[in-house]
């Protein structure tokens, strides 16, 4: 395995979450970063003005999150008196569209206004649009058609920026898929981490390997020996582990690790570095579980220099 490069210096990235009141901005942030379950979010109140939080992610990366309240009086202020404060030095703008809105054109108008201010103060920012509350649509084809409709409409309205559009819900793994993609591009040495994870997968003859951030359980990166692996599987694992960990906490028990063996595979999910968990799946039954565990243990210090 190659010698890892030194860890990058501490990096702080500003993420602004914008959208109208009731779109679900604070709920999704609470599910991802505050370990709330979807049901817990029913007790959350509306965000007053701007709620700031700094989240340490993968050791050296700090996410400076600005959750902007969506009431009309605050929106006017963001776009006028506070425009430079809100839209200056932004790394990522996350605009949340409420699927249940009764005035889609008003949503688009606010989005346009936000992009105009962003172009003035942070023209290199990356824009993500989350079409939220997709659980309200049951038919999978209708869900995809709805997201595609937003994708086409937003592409026409975004000259400088090229937004990535996701359909999301706090009730299923789609929220983890979107946020995993968002933070993936913020990790400064991601290519190096991926390269070393591929080496680990090959050397240990694993079928699949994935890294999860320890607190949020967002997928950091993954690799596999096959091309037939669905990334959504890892997002489902993220959601299930977060829910299971919450249940353990409610029983005053601590989630530590999972090991599953059946006739098809053996799967390990366990702490890896100070800021990650690792998932390793083996399908070769001649590989003893103890050998896989030993391989994971021997790689911990190596990856700590990359991820922590």
mmCIF file of C-alpha atoms in Angstrom:
data_model
loop_
_atom_site.group_PDB
_atom_site.id
_atom_site.type_symbol
_atom_site.label_atom_id
_atom_site.label_comp_id
_atom_site.label_asym_id
_atom_site.label_seq_id
_atom_site.Cartn_x
_atom_site.Cartn_y
_atom_site.Cartn_z
ATOM 1 C CA UNK A 1 0.000 0.000 0.000
ATOM 2 C CA UNK A 2 1.352 3.413 -0.916
ATOM 3 C CA UNK A 3 2.560 5.797 1.746
ATOM 4 C CA UNK A 4 -0.193 8.343 2.415
ATOM 5 C CA UNK A 5 0.406 12.017 1.879
ATOM 6 C CA UNK A 6 0.216 14.280 4.898
ATOM 7 C CA UNK A 7 -3.237 15.385 6.027
ATOM 8 C CA UNK A 8 -4.503 18.664 4.578
ATOM 9 C CA UNK A 9 -4.652 21.769 6.763
ATOM 10 C CA UNK A 10 -7.882 22.551 8.563
ATOM 11 C CA UNK A 11 -10.455 23.705 6.004
ATOM 12 C CA UNK A 12 -13.653 25.647 6.687
ATOM 13 C CA UNK A 13 -16.416 25.605 4.069
ATOM 14 C CA UNK A 14 -19.518 27.803 4.189
ATOM 15 C CA UNK A 15 -22.783 26.067 3.252
ATOM 16 C CA UNK A 16 -25.950 28.155 2.962
ATOM 17 C CA UNK A 17 -29.329 26.402 3.129
ATOM 18 C CA UNK A 18 -32.081 28.507 1.575
ATOM 19 C CA UNK A 19 -35.779 28.033 0.814
ATOM 20 C CA UNK A 20 -39.198 29.161 1.943
ATOM 21 C CA UNK A 21 -40.588 28.538 5.400
ATOM 22 C CA UNK A 22 -41.892 25.010 5.871
ATOM 23 C CA UNK A 23 -39.789 23.497 3.085
ATOM 24 C CA UNK A 24 -38.063 21.175 5.555
ATOM 25 C CA UNK A 25 -34.600 22.773 5.723
ATOM 26 C CA UNK A 26 -34.119 22.487 9.472
ATOM 27 C CA UNK A 27 -35.621 18.989 9.582
ATOM 28 C CA UNK A 28 -33.150 17.638 7.035
ATOM 29 C CA UNK A 29 -30.234 19.341 8.778
ATOM 30 C CA UNK A 30 -31.330 17.850 12.104
ATOM 31 C CA UNK A 31 -31.604 14.338 10.643
ATOM 32 C CA UNK A 32 -28.157 14.485 9.067
ATOM 33 C CA UNK A 33 -26.150 16.464 11.606
ATOM 34 C CA UNK A 34 -28.040 16.283 14.922
ATOM 35 C CA UNK A 35 -28.935 12.579 14.852
ATOM 36 C CA UNK A 36 -32.679 13.204 14.955
ATOM 37 C CA UNK A 37 -34.965 10.562 13.541
ATOM 38 C CA UNK A 38 -37.518 11.647 10.966
ATOM 39 C CA UNK A 39 -40.241 11.370 13.627
ATOM 40 C CA UNK A 40 -38.230 13.585 16.006
ATOM 41 C CA UNK A 41 -38.372 16.492 13.557
ATOM 42 C CA UNK A 42 -42.102 16.926 14.164
ATOM 43 C CA UNK A 43 -41.160 18.710 17.385
ATOM 44 C CA UNK A 44 -38.919 21.266 15.698
ATOM 45 C CA UNK A 45 -40.082 24.845 15.373
ATOM 46 C CA UNK A 46 -39.457 27.291 12.547
ATOM 47 C CA UNK A 47 -35.938 28.713 12.211
ATOM 48 C CA UNK A 48 -35.680 32.312 13.411
ATOM 49 C CA UNK A 49 -33.462 34.387 11.109
ATOM 50 C CA UNK A 50 -30.175 32.484 10.490
ATOM 51 C CA UNK A 51 -29.082 29.519 12.588
ATOM 52 C CA UNK A 52 -25.321 28.965 12.468
ATOM 53 C CA UNK A 53 -23.553 25.704 13.223
ATOM 54 C CA UNK A 54 -20.060 24.371 12.575
ATOM 55 C CA UNK A 55 -19.741 20.644 12.003
ATOM 56 C CA UNK A 56 -16.395 18.879 12.047
ATOM 57 C CA UNK A 57 -16.324 16.406 9.174
ATOM 58 C CA UNK A 58 -13.491 13.946 8.560
ATOM 59 C CA UNK A 59 -11.236 15.588 11.088
ATOM 60 C CA UNK A 60 -9.818 18.540 9.175
ATOM 61 C CA UNK A 61 -12.917 19.720 7.299
ATOM 62 C CA UNK A 62 -15.293 22.087 9.094
ATOM 63 C CA UNK A 63 -18.722 22.678 7.575
ATOM 64 C CA UNK A 64 -19.937 26.176 8.481
ATOM 65 C CA UNK A 65 -23.688 25.766 7.959
ATOM 66 C CA UNK A 66 -26.021 28.763 7.640
ATOM 67 C CA UNK A 67 -29.624 27.557 7.935
ATOM 68 C CA UNK A 68 -31.656 30.540 6.773
ATOM 69 C CA UNK A 69 -35.213 30.928 8.048
ATOM 70 C CA UNK A 70 -37.690 31.129 5.186
ATOM 71 C CA UNK A 71 -40.246 33.599 6.508
ATOM 72 C CA UNK A 72 -40.904 36.515 4.167
ATOM 73 C CA UNK A 73 -39.447 39.193 6.466
ATOM 74 C CA UNK A 74 -36.147 37.314 6.735
ATOM 75 C CA UNK A 75 -35.906 36.586 3.007
ATOM 76 C CA UNK A 76 -36.218 40.278 2.194
ATOM 77 C CA UNK A 77 -33.411 41.013 4.619
ATOM 78 C CA UNK A 78 -31.131 38.307 3.193
ATOM 79 C CA UNK A 79 -31.533 39.660 -0.324
ATOM 80 C CA UNK A 80 -31.034 43.309 0.601
ATOM 81 C CA UNK A 81 -29.452 44.547 3.846
ATOM 82 C CA UNK A 82 -27.555 41.302 4.587
ATOM 83 C CA UNK A 83 -26.858 40.141 1.045
ATOM 84 C CA UNK A 84 -23.048 40.279 1.303
ATOM 85 C CA UNK A 85 -23.017 38.616 4.718
ATOM 86 C CA UNK A 86 -25.304 35.795 3.550
ATOM 87 C CA UNK A 87 -23.980 35.225 0.038
ATOM 88 C CA UNK A 88 -20.323 36.130 0.521
ATOM 89 C CA UNK A 89 -17.617 33.416 0.619
ATOM 90 C CA UNK A 90 -20.137 30.654 -0.031
ATOM 91 C CA UNK A 91 -18.757 27.273 -1.017
ATOM 92 C CA UNK A 92 -22.143 25.586 -1.462
ATOM 93 C CA UNK A 93 -25.699 26.897 -1.788
ATOM 94 C CA UNK A 94 -28.380 24.308 -1.054
ATOM 95 C CA UNK A 95 -31.790 25.486 -2.190
ATOM 96 C CA UNK A 96 -34.713 23.437 -0.860
ATOM 97 C CA UNK A 97 -37.889 23.342 -2.954
ATOM 98 C CA UNK A 98 -41.072 22.317 -1.156
ATOM 99 C CA UNK A 99 -42.901 19.725 -3.252
ATOM 100 C CA UNK A 100 -46.145 20.758 -1.560
ATOM 101 C CA UNK A 101 -45.885 24.419 -2.527
ATOM 102 C CA UNK A 102 -49.015 26.007 -3.937
ATOM 103 C CA UNK A 103 -47.012 28.678 -5.748
ATOM 104 C CA UNK A 104 -44.154 27.128 -7.705
ATOM 105 C CA UNK A 105 -43.490 30.336 -9.649
ATOM 106 C CA UNK A 106 -42.867 32.179 -6.385
ATOM 107 C CA UNK A 107 -40.351 29.465 -5.455
ATOM 108 C CA UNK A 108 -38.559 29.930 -8.763
ATOM 109 C CA UNK A 109 -38.515 33.709 -8.318
ATOM 110 C CA UNK A 110 -36.845 33.421 -4.907
ATOM 111 C CA UNK A 111 -34.364 30.908 -6.343
ATOM 112 C CA UNK A 112 -33.524 33.350 -9.158
ATOM 113 C CA UNK A 113 -32.998 36.149 -6.628
ATOM 114 C CA UNK A 114 -30.666 33.960 -4.566
ATOM 115 C CA UNK A 115 -28.600 33.051 -7.621
ATOM 116 C CA UNK A 116 -28.272 36.698 -8.613
ATOM 117 C CA UNK A 117 -26.874 37.557 -5.189
ATOM 118 C CA UNK A 118 -24.658 34.478 -5.249
ATOM 119 C CA UNK A 119 -23.216 35.518 -8.611
ATOM 120 C CA UNK A 120 -22.288 38.906 -7.106
ATOM 121 C CA UNK A 121 -20.412 37.588 -4.075
ATOM 122 C CA UNK A 122 -19.584 33.875 -4.656
ATOM 123 C CA UNK A 123 -19.572 33.203 -8.384
ATOM 124 C CA UNK A 124 -17.536 29.996 -7.928
ATOM 125 C CA UNK A 125 -20.015 28.425 -5.492
ATOM 126 C CA UNK A 126 -21.576 25.058 -6.201
ATOM 127 C CA UNK A 127 -25.386 24.941 -6.236
ATOM 128 C CA UNK A 128 -27.538 21.981 -5.216
ATOM 129 C CA UNK A 129 -31.332 21.937 -5.452
ATOM 130 C CA UNK A 130 -33.275 19.514 -3.275
ATOM 131 C CA UNK A 131 -36.872 18.817 -4.262
ATOM 132 C CA UNK A 132 -38.015 17.901 -0.784
ATOM 133 C CA UNK A 133 -40.877 15.828 0.706
ATOM 134 C CA UNK A 134 -40.764 13.332 -2.156
ATOM 135 C CA UNK A 135 -42.368 10.757 0.149
ATOM 136 C CA UNK A 136 -45.656 12.439 -0.764
ATOM 137 C CA UNK A 137 -45.395 10.732 -4.178
ATOM 138 C CA UNK A 138 -45.696 6.957 -4.063
ATOM 139 C CA UNK A 139 -45.184 5.981 -7.703
ATOM 140 C CA UNK A 140 -41.424 5.671 -8.550
ATOM 141 C CA UNK A 141 -41.919 6.741 -12.163
ATOM 142 C CA UNK A 142 -43.873 9.813 -11.099
ATOM 143 C CA UNK A 143 -41.137 10.659 -8.601
ATOM 144 C CA UNK A 144 -38.488 10.548 -11.310
ATOM 145 C CA UNK A 145 -40.673 12.548 -13.695
ATOM 146 C CA UNK A 146 -41.199 15.219 -11.016
ATOM 147 C CA UNK A 147 -37.488 15.577 -10.300
ATOM 148 C CA UNK A 148 -36.718 15.662 -14.014
ATOM 149 C CA UNK A 149 -39.297 18.431 -14.467
ATOM 150 C CA UNK A 150 -37.524 20.528 -11.833
ATOM 151 C CA UNK A 151 -34.150 19.653 -13.361
ATOM 152 C CA UNK A 152 -35.181 20.967 -16.779
ATOM 153 C CA UNK A 153 -36.784 24.116 -15.374
ATOM 154 C CA UNK A 154 -33.772 24.943 -13.184
ATOM 155 C CA UNK A 155 -31.270 24.345 -15.987
ATOM 156 C CA UNK A 156 -32.969 27.085 -17.986
ATOM 157 C CA UNK A 157 -32.784 29.539 -15.087
ATOM 158 C CA UNK A 158 -29.140 29.016 -14.153
ATOM 159 C CA UNK A 159 -26.716 30.652 -16.587
ATOM 160 C CA UNK A 160 -23.623 30.913 -14.399
ATOM 161 C CA UNK A 161 -24.364 27.977 -12.124
ATOM 162 C CA UNK A 162 -25.147 24.398 -13.106
ATOM 163 C CA UNK A 163 -27.197 23.015 -10.227
ATOM 164 C CA UNK A 164 -27.382 19.357 -9.325
ATOM 165 C CA UNK A 165 -30.957 18.372 -8.511
ATOM 166 C CA UNK A 166 -32.006 15.640 -6.079
ATOM 167 C CA UNK A 167 -35.382 14.412 -4.905
ATOM 168 C CA UNK A 168 -35.221 13.996 -1.126
ATOM 169 C CA UNK A 169 -37.221 12.954 1.911
ATOM 170 C CA UNK A 170 -36.333 12.622 5.584
ATOM 171 C CA UNK A 171 -38.233 9.327 5.567
ATOM 172 C CA UNK A 172 -35.975 7.393 3.174
ATOM 173 C CA UNK A 173 -32.306 7.148 2.072
ATOM 174 C CA UNK A 174 -32.624 9.822 -0.628
ATOM 175 C CA UNK A 175 -31.611 12.488 1.891
ATOM 176 C CA UNK A 176 -28.370 10.629 2.629
ATOM 177 C CA UNK A 177 -27.662 10.223 -1.083
ATOM 178 C CA UNK A 178 -27.964 13.965 -1.689
ATOM 179 C CA UNK A 179 -25.905 15.037 1.314
ATOM 180 C CA UNK A 180 -23.235 12.401 0.663
ATOM 181 C CA UNK A 181 -22.781 13.878 -2.819
ATOM 182 C CA UNK A 182 -22.619 17.391 -1.394
ATOM 183 C CA UNK A 183 -19.893 16.681 1.159
ATOM 184 C CA UNK A 184 -18.019 14.344 -1.205
ATOM 185 C CA UNK A 185 -16.914 17.313 -3.294
ATOM 186 C CA UNK A 186 -15.822 19.292 -0.237
ATOM 187 C CA UNK A 187 -13.237 16.818 1.071
ATOM 188 C CA UNK A 188 -9.924 18.221 -0.236
ATOM 189 C CA UNK A 189 -8.012 14.929 -0.529
ATOM 190 C CA UNK A 190 -10.888 12.705 -1.645
ATOM 191 C CA UNK A 191 -9.060 11.310 -4.675
ATOM 192 C CA UNK A 192 -6.219 10.127 -2.450
ATOM 193 C CA UNK A 193 -8.619 8.485 0.007
ATOM 194 C CA UNK A 194 -10.416 6.723 -2.865
ATOM 195 C CA UNK A 195 -7.150 5.480 -4.348
ATOM 196 C CA UNK A 196 -6.031 3.968 -1.048
ATOM 197 C CA UNK A 197 -9.468 2.450 -0.440
ATOM 198 C CA UNK A 198 -9.281 0.727 -3.849
ATOM 199 C CA UNK A 199 -5.850 -0.639 -2.908
ATOM 200 C CA UNK A 200 -7.234 -1.927 0.381
ATOM 201 C CA UNK A 201 -10.145 -3.618 -1.405
ATOM 202 C CA UNK A 202 -7.804 -5.375 -3.850
ATOM 203 C CA UNK A 203 -5.229 -6.425 -1.267
ATOM 204 C CA UNK A 204 -7.835 -7.912 1.077
ATOM 205 C CA UNK A 205 -9.848 -9.526 -1.766
ATOM 206 C CA UNK A 206 -13.001 -7.840 -0.499
ATOM 207 C CA UNK A 207 -16.104 -7.617 -2.666
ATOM 208 C CA UNK A 208 -17.033 -4.149 -1.400
ATOM 209 C CA UNK A 209 -15.540 -1.522 0.896
ATOM 210 C CA UNK A 210 -17.087 1.773 1.987
ATOM 211 C CA UNK A 211 -16.145 4.542 4.384
ATOM 212 C CA UNK A 212 -18.783 6.382 6.427
ATOM 213 C CA UNK A 213 -18.267 9.565 8.415
ATOM 214 C CA UNK A 214 -18.514 8.555 12.065
ATOM 215 C CA UNK A 215 -21.119 11.054 13.352
ATOM 216 C CA UNK A 216 -23.395 11.645 10.350
ATOM 217 C CA UNK A 217 -22.845 8.219 8.774
ATOM 218 C CA UNK A 218 -22.805 9.896 5.373
ATOM 219 C CA UNK A 219 -20.963 7.876 2.744
ATOM 220 C CA UNK A 220 -17.464 9.293 2.255
ATOM 221 C CA UNK A 221 -16.492 6.992 -0.610
ATOM 222 C CA UNK A 222 -16.752 3.380 -1.692
ATOM 223 C CA UNK A 223 -15.200 0.847 -4.021
ATOM 224 C CA UNK A 224 -15.938 -2.692 -5.159
ATOM 225 C CA UNK A 225 -14.541 -5.577 -7.147
ATOM 226 C CA UNK A 226 -17.660 -5.574 -9.320
ATOM 227 C CA UNK A 227 -19.402 -2.929 -11.401
ATOM 228 C CA UNK A 228 -22.834 -4.202 -10.328
ATOM 229 C CA UNK A 229 -22.969 -2.505 -6.949
ATOM 230 C CA UNK A 230 -25.787 -0.005 -6.395
ATOM 231 C CA UNK A 231 -24.654 3.093 -4.474
ATOM 232 C CA UNK A 232 -28.159 3.442 -3.021
ATOM 233 C CA UNK A 233 -27.423 0.339 -0.928
ATOM 234 C CA UNK A 234 -24.896 2.346 1.070
ATOM 235 C CA UNK A 235 -27.393 5.173 1.557
ATOM 236 C CA UNK A 236 -29.872 2.673 2.990
ATOM 237 C CA UNK A 237 -27.175 1.465 5.362
ATOM 238 C CA UNK A 238 -26.557 5.076 6.436
ATOM 239 C CA UNK A 239 -30.205 5.556 7.320
ATOM 240 C CA UNK A 240 -30.609 2.190 9.066
ATOM 241 C CA UNK A 241 -27.458 2.608 11.143
ATOM 242 C CA UNK A 242 -28.495 6.109 12.224
ATOM 243 C CA UNK A 243 -31.934 4.832 13.223
ATOM 244 C CA UNK A 244 -30.453 1.809 15.019
ATOM 245 C CA UNK A 245 -27.917 3.983 16.818
ATOM 246 C CA UNK A 246 -30.733 6.287 17.940
ATOM 247 C CA UNK A 247 -32.661 3.290 19.266
ATOM 248 C CA UNK A 248 -29.574 2.095 21.156
ATOM 249 C CA UNK A 249 -29.153 5.548 22.682
ATOM 250 C CA UNK A 250 -32.767 5.479 23.851
ATOM 251 C CA UNK A 251 -31.980 2.242 25.698
ATOM 252 C CA UNK A 252 -28.786 3.761 27.130
ATOM 253 C CA UNK A 253 -26.740 1.319 25.066
ATOM 254 C CA UNK A 254 -23.864 2.218 22.756
ATOM 255 C CA UNK A 255 -23.738 1.101 19.142
ATOM 256 C CA UNK A 256 -20.316 -0.332 18.383
ATOM 257 C CA UNK A 257 -20.228 -2.660 15.378
ATOM 258 C CA UNK A 258 -22.149 -5.127 13.231
ATOM 259 C CA UNK A 259 -21.104 -8.466 11.782
ATOM 260 C CA UNK A 260 -23.433 -10.466 9.534
ATOM 261 C CA UNK A 261 -22.651 -13.842 7.978
ATOM 262 C CA UNK A 262 -24.898 -15.797 5.636
ATOM 263 C CA UNK A 263 -24.455 -18.133 2.682
ATOM 264 C CA UNK A 264 -23.875 -15.225 0.293
ATOM 265 C CA UNK A 265 -21.486 -12.916 2.128
ATOM 266 C CA UNK A 266 -19.924 -11.730 5.375
ATOM 267 C CA UNK A 267 -20.338 -8.059 6.236
ATOM 268 C CA UNK A 268 -18.487 -6.002 8.810
ATOM 269 C CA UNK A 269 -19.362 -2.458 9.929
ATOM 270 C CA UNK A 270 -17.031 -1.169 12.617
ATOM 271 C CA UNK A 271 -15.094 1.874 13.827
ATOM 272 C CA UNK A 272 -12.083 2.532 11.636
ATOM 273 C CA UNK A 273 -10.348 5.876 12.154
ATOM 274 C CA UNK A 274 -11.162 8.639 14.620
ATOM 275 C CA UNK A 275 -13.672 10.123 12.136
ATOM 276 C CA UNK A 276 -14.850 7.105 10.106
ATOM 277 C CA UNK A 277 -16.537 3.738 10.163
ATOM 278 C CA UNK A 278 -15.669 1.111 7.585
ATOM 279 C CA UNK A 279 -17.888 -1.407 5.824
ATOM 280 C CA UNK A 280 -16.220 -4.490 4.362
ATOM 281 C CA UNK A 281 -18.101 -7.225 2.496
ATOM 282 C CA UNK A 282 -16.446 -10.489 1.506
ATOM 283 C CA UNK A 283 -18.049 -13.176 -0.662
ATOM 284 C CA UNK A 284 -15.179 -15.687 -0.651
ATOM 285 C CA UNK A 285 -15.999 -18.074 2.195
ATOM 286 C CA UNK A 286 -12.407 -19.256 2.338
ATOM 287 C CA UNK A 287 -11.494 -15.871 3.818
ATOM 288 C CA UNK A 288 -11.910 -16.255 7.568
ATOM 289 C CA UNK A 289 -13.635 -13.373 9.388
ATOM 290 C CA UNK A 290 -10.639 -13.099 11.711
ATOM 291 C CA UNK A 291 -8.401 -12.410 8.706
ATOM 292 C CA UNK A 292 -10.663 -9.605 7.481
ATOM 293 C CA UNK A 293 -10.745 -8.079 10.959
ATOM 294 C CA UNK A 294 -6.959 -8.251 11.144
ATOM 295 C CA UNK A 295 -6.681 -6.514 7.767
ATOM 296 C CA UNK A 296 -9.002 -3.749 8.947
ATOM 297 C CA UNK A 297 -6.983 -3.291 12.128
ATOM 298 C CA UNK A 298 -3.671 -3.160 10.256
ATOM 299 C CA UNK A 299 -4.982 -0.444 7.902
ATOM 300 C CA UNK A 300 -6.344 1.843 10.618
ATOM 301 C CA UNK A 301 -3.203 3.874 11.259
ATOM 302 C CA UNK A 302 -2.582 4.229 7.517
ATOM 303 C CA UNK A 303 -6.047 5.681 6.859
ATOM 304 C CA UNK A 304 -5.917 7.831 9.985
ATOM 305 C CA UNK A 305 -3.209 9.885 8.261
ATOM 306 C CA UNK A 306 -5.590 10.433 5.324
ATOM 307 C CA UNK A 307 -9.008 10.883 6.906
ATOM 308 C CA UNK A 308 -8.248 12.368 10.310
#
